[in-house]
mmCIF file of C-alpha atoms in Angstrom:
data_model
loop_
_atom_site.group_PDB
_atom_site.id
_atom_site.type_symbol
_atom_site.label_atom_id
_atom_site.label_comp_id
_atom_site.label_asym_id
_atom_site.label_seq_id
_atom_site.Cartn_x
_atom_site.Cartn_y
_atom_site.Cartn_z
ATOM 1 C CA MET L 167 12.727 -23.128 16.715
ATOM 2 C CA THR L 168 14.224 -19.906 17.948
ATOM 3 C CA THR L 169 13.194 -19.288 21.502
ATOM 4 C CA LEU L 170 11.441 -15.947 21.497
ATOM 5 C CA ASN L 171 10.327 -14.493 24.761
ATOM 6 C CA PRO L 172 6.678 -13.383 24.754
ATOM 7 C CA GLU L 173 7.636 -9.724 24.391
ATOM 8 C CA LEU L 174 9.813 -10.378 21.330
ATOM 9 C CA GLN L 175 7.228 -12.724 19.834
ATOM 10 C CA PHE L 176 4.585 -9.993 20.186
ATOM 11 C CA ALA L 177 6.932 -7.439 18.610
ATOM 12 C CA VAL L 178 7.680 -9.718 15.658
ATOM 13 C CA SER L 179 3.994 -10.518 15.179
ATOM 14 C CA SER L 180 3.088 -6.819 15.314
ATOM 15 C CA THR L 181 5.805 -5.919 12.815
ATOM 16 C CA LEU L 182 4.652 -8.640 10.435
ATOM 17 C CA GLN L 183 1.000 -7.583 10.756
ATOM 18 C CA GLU L 184 1.913 -3.942 10.048
ATOM 19 C CA ARG L 185 3.973 -4.974 7.023
ATOM 20 C CA LEU L 186 1.105 -7.113 5.756
ATOM 21 C CA ALA L 187 -1.295 -4.166 6.004
ATOM 22 C CA GLU L 188 1.187 -1.922 4.153
ATOM 23 C CA LEU L 189 1.613 -4.463 1.373
ATOM 24 C CA ASP L 190 -2.137 -5.003 1.048
ATOM 25 C CA GLU L 191 -2.587 -1.252 0.715
ATOM 26 C CA GLN L 192 0.236 -0.999 -1.820
ATOM 27 C CA ILE L 193 -1.145 -3.846 -3.940
ATOM 28 C CA THR L 194 -4.676 -2.433 -3.880
ATOM 29 C CA ALA L 195 -3.424 1.018 -4.867
ATOM 30 C CA SER L 196 -1.331 -0.453 -7.647
ATOM 31 C CA GLU L 197 -4.214 -2.479 -9.049
ATOM 32 C CA SER L 198 -6.662 0.421 -8.957
ATOM 33 C CA GLY L 199 -4.245 3.092 -10.162
ATOM 34 C CA GLN L 200 -3.010 1.517 -13.368
ATOM 35 C CA GLU L 201 -3.802 3.448 -16.494
ATOM 36 C CA PRO L 202 -4.897 1.476 -19.522
ATOM 37 C CA TRP L 203 -2.189 1.057 -22.147
ATOM 38 C CA VAL L 204 -4.142 3.156 -24.669
ATOM 39 C CA ALA L 205 -4.327 6.073 -22.243
ATOM 40 C CA ARG L 206 -0.553 6.091 -21.957
ATOM 41 C CA ALA L 207 0.288 5.530 -25.577
ATOM 42 C CA SER L 208 -2.585 7.518 -27.124
ATOM 43 C CA GLU L 209 -5.154 6.094 -29.480
ATOM 44 C CA ALA L 210 -2.824 6.216 -32.459
ATOM 45 C CA PRO L 211 0.596 5.638 -30.904
ATOM 46 C CA ASP L 212 3.841 5.937 -32.752
ATOM 47 C CA ALA L 213 6.705 3.572 -31.897
ATOM 48 C CA GLY L 214 7.992 5.869 -29.150
ATOM 49 C CA ASP L 215 4.606 6.196 -27.444
ATOM 50 C CA ALA L 216 4.079 2.446 -27.583
ATOM 51 C CA SER L 217 7.539 1.803 -26.206
ATOM 52 C CA VAL L 218 7.024 4.129 -23.247
ATOM 53 C CA ALA L 219 3.597 2.639 -22.530
ATOM 54 C CA ASP L 220 5.041 -0.893 -22.674
ATOM 55 C CA HIS L 221 7.900 0.061 -20.374
ATOM 56 C CA LEU L 222 5.633 1.695 -17.794
ATOM 57 C CA GLN L 223 3.221 -1.221 -17.840
ATOM 58 C CA THR L 224 6.033 -3.766 -17.437
ATOM 59 C CA LYS L 225 7.560 -1.779 -14.589
ATOM 60 C CA GLU L 226 4.227 -1.528 -12.757
ATOM 61 C CA ARG L 227 3.609 -5.249 -13.132
ATOM 62 C CA ALA L 228 7.069 -6.061 -11.798
ATOM 63 C CA LEU L 229 6.611 -3.791 -8.776
ATOM 64 C CA GLU L 230 3.198 -5.256 -8.079
ATOM 65 C CA GLN L 231 4.550 -8.810 -8.346
ATOM 66 C CA GLN L 232 7.380 -7.899 -5.995
ATOM 67 C CA ALA L 233 4.833 -6.662 -3.437
ATOM 68 C CA VAL L 234 2.744 -9.832 -3.855
ATOM 69 C CA ASP L 235 5.831 -12.005 -3.334
ATOM 70 C CA GLN L 236 6.778 -10.013 -0.229
ATOM 71 C CA ARG L 237 3.221 -10.320 1.072
ATOM 72 C CA ASN L 238 3.384 -14.097 0.647
ATOM 73 C CA ARG L 239 6.657 -14.237 2.615
ATOM 74 C CA VAL L 240 5.080 -12.217 5.440
ATOM 75 C CA ILE L 241 2.047 -14.518 5.524
ATOM 76 C CA ASP L 242 4.351 -17.548 5.615
ATOM 77 C CA ALA L 243 6.271 -16.024 8.538
ATOM 78 C CA LEU L 244 3.035 -15.392 10.443
ATOM 79 C CA GLN L 245 2.022 -19.011 9.868
ATOM 80 C CA ARG L 246 5.416 -20.251 11.101
ATOM 81 C CA LEU L 247 4.977 -18.058 14.171
ATOM 82 C CA GLU L 248 1.600 -19.680 14.862
ATOM 83 C CA THR L 249 2.811 -23.258 14.318
ATOM 84 C CA GLY L 250 5.972 -22.810 16.371
ATOM 85 C CA ASP L 251 8.345 -23.181 13.409
ATOM 86 C CA TYR L 252 9.275 -19.508 13.315
ATOM 87 C CA GLY L 253 12.994 -18.848 13.491
ATOM 88 C CA GLU L 254 13.980 -22.226 12.101
ATOM 89 C CA CYS L 255 15.759 -22.356 8.731
ATOM 90 C CA ILE L 256 13.503 -24.013 6.162
ATOM 91 C CA ASP L 257 16.503 -25.632 4.460
ATOM 92 C CA CYS L 258 18.774 -26.931 7.220
ATOM 93 C CA GLY L 259 16.558 -26.650 10.289
ATOM 94 C CA THR L 260 19.055 -24.668 12.354
ATOM 95 C CA GLU L 261 18.043 -21.733 14.468
ATOM 96 C CA ILE L 262 18.067 -18.342 12.735
ATOM 97 C CA LYS L 263 19.746 -15.715 14.870
ATOM 98 C CA VAL L 264 17.352 -13.402 16.675
ATOM 99 C CA GLN L 265 19.221 -10.349 15.373
ATOM 100 C CA ARG L 266 18.511 -11.459 11.799
ATOM 101 C CA LEU L 267 14.835 -12.006 12.612
ATOM 102 C CA GLN L 268 14.577 -8.571 14.185
ATOM 103 C CA VAL L 269 15.985 -6.897 11.085
ATOM 104 C CA GLN L 270 13.972 -8.957 8.608
ATOM 105 C CA PRO L 271 11.172 -10.778 10.438
ATOM 106 C CA GLU L 272 9.917 -12.633 7.366
ATOM 107 C CA VAL L 273 13.284 -14.286 6.722
ATOM 108 C CA GLU L 274 13.038 -18.054 6.310
ATOM 109 C CA ARG L 275 16.663 -19.133 5.955
ATOM 110 C CA CYS L 276 19.818 -18.799 8.012
ATOM 111 C CA VAL L 277 22.574 -16.686 6.469
ATOM 112 C CA ARG L 278 24.502 -19.712 5.173
ATOM 113 C CA CYS L 279 21.469 -21.257 3.463
ATOM 114 C CA GLN L 280 20.302 -17.889 2.101
ATOM 115 C CA GLU L 281 23.701 -17.329 0.485
ATOM 116 C CA ALA L 282 23.591 -20.823 -1.043
ATOM 117 C CA TYR L 283 20.026 -20.227 -2.250
ATOM 118 C CA GLU L 284 20.942 -16.913 -3.864
ATOM 119 C CA HIS L 285 23.996 -18.466 -5.497
ATOM 120 C CA THR L 286 22.020 -21.344 -7.025
ATOM 121 C CA HIS L 287 19.018 -19.201 -7.988
ATOM 122 C CA ALA L 288 20.853 -16.089 -9.180
ATOM 123 C CA ASN L 289 19.883 -16.565 -12.829
ATOM 124 C CA ALA L 290 16.592 -18.365 -12.379
ATOM 125 C CA GLY L 291 14.149 -17.160 -14.973
ATOM 126 C CA ALA L 292 16.758 -15.069 -16.765
ATOM 127 C CA GLY L 293 16.426 -17.099 -19.956
ATOM 128 C CA ALA L 294 19.164 -18.166 -22.299
ATOM 129 C CA SER L 295 22.067 -15.855 -22.841
ATOM 130 C CA LEU L 296 23.469 -15.191 -26.282
#
């Protein structure tokens, strides 16, 4: 575990709590502000209207999922902070540098493991290429 002094631990916890509140607000606004597909495309859509409506709906879903994923990472970081595992790489167990934690408090991997993770998961879910 990274040794955080009480002041830094409080700062990290506060930052994570603020981020969690922002994400909750963003997700709630996204869920309540989505227009039905028919409202976007019109009741008798042509191919162009339907295409635009599909695109907007897909984009909104992707942004909402991104916020949900980020929210989950923040919650995980808060849990690691409570259990005393905060600041420890989930892959190799080494200490994550404090500077990295200050910039991105929800980070769960050291730089080396994050690079390896991104390299091995770069095309995850991309589907087959032609």
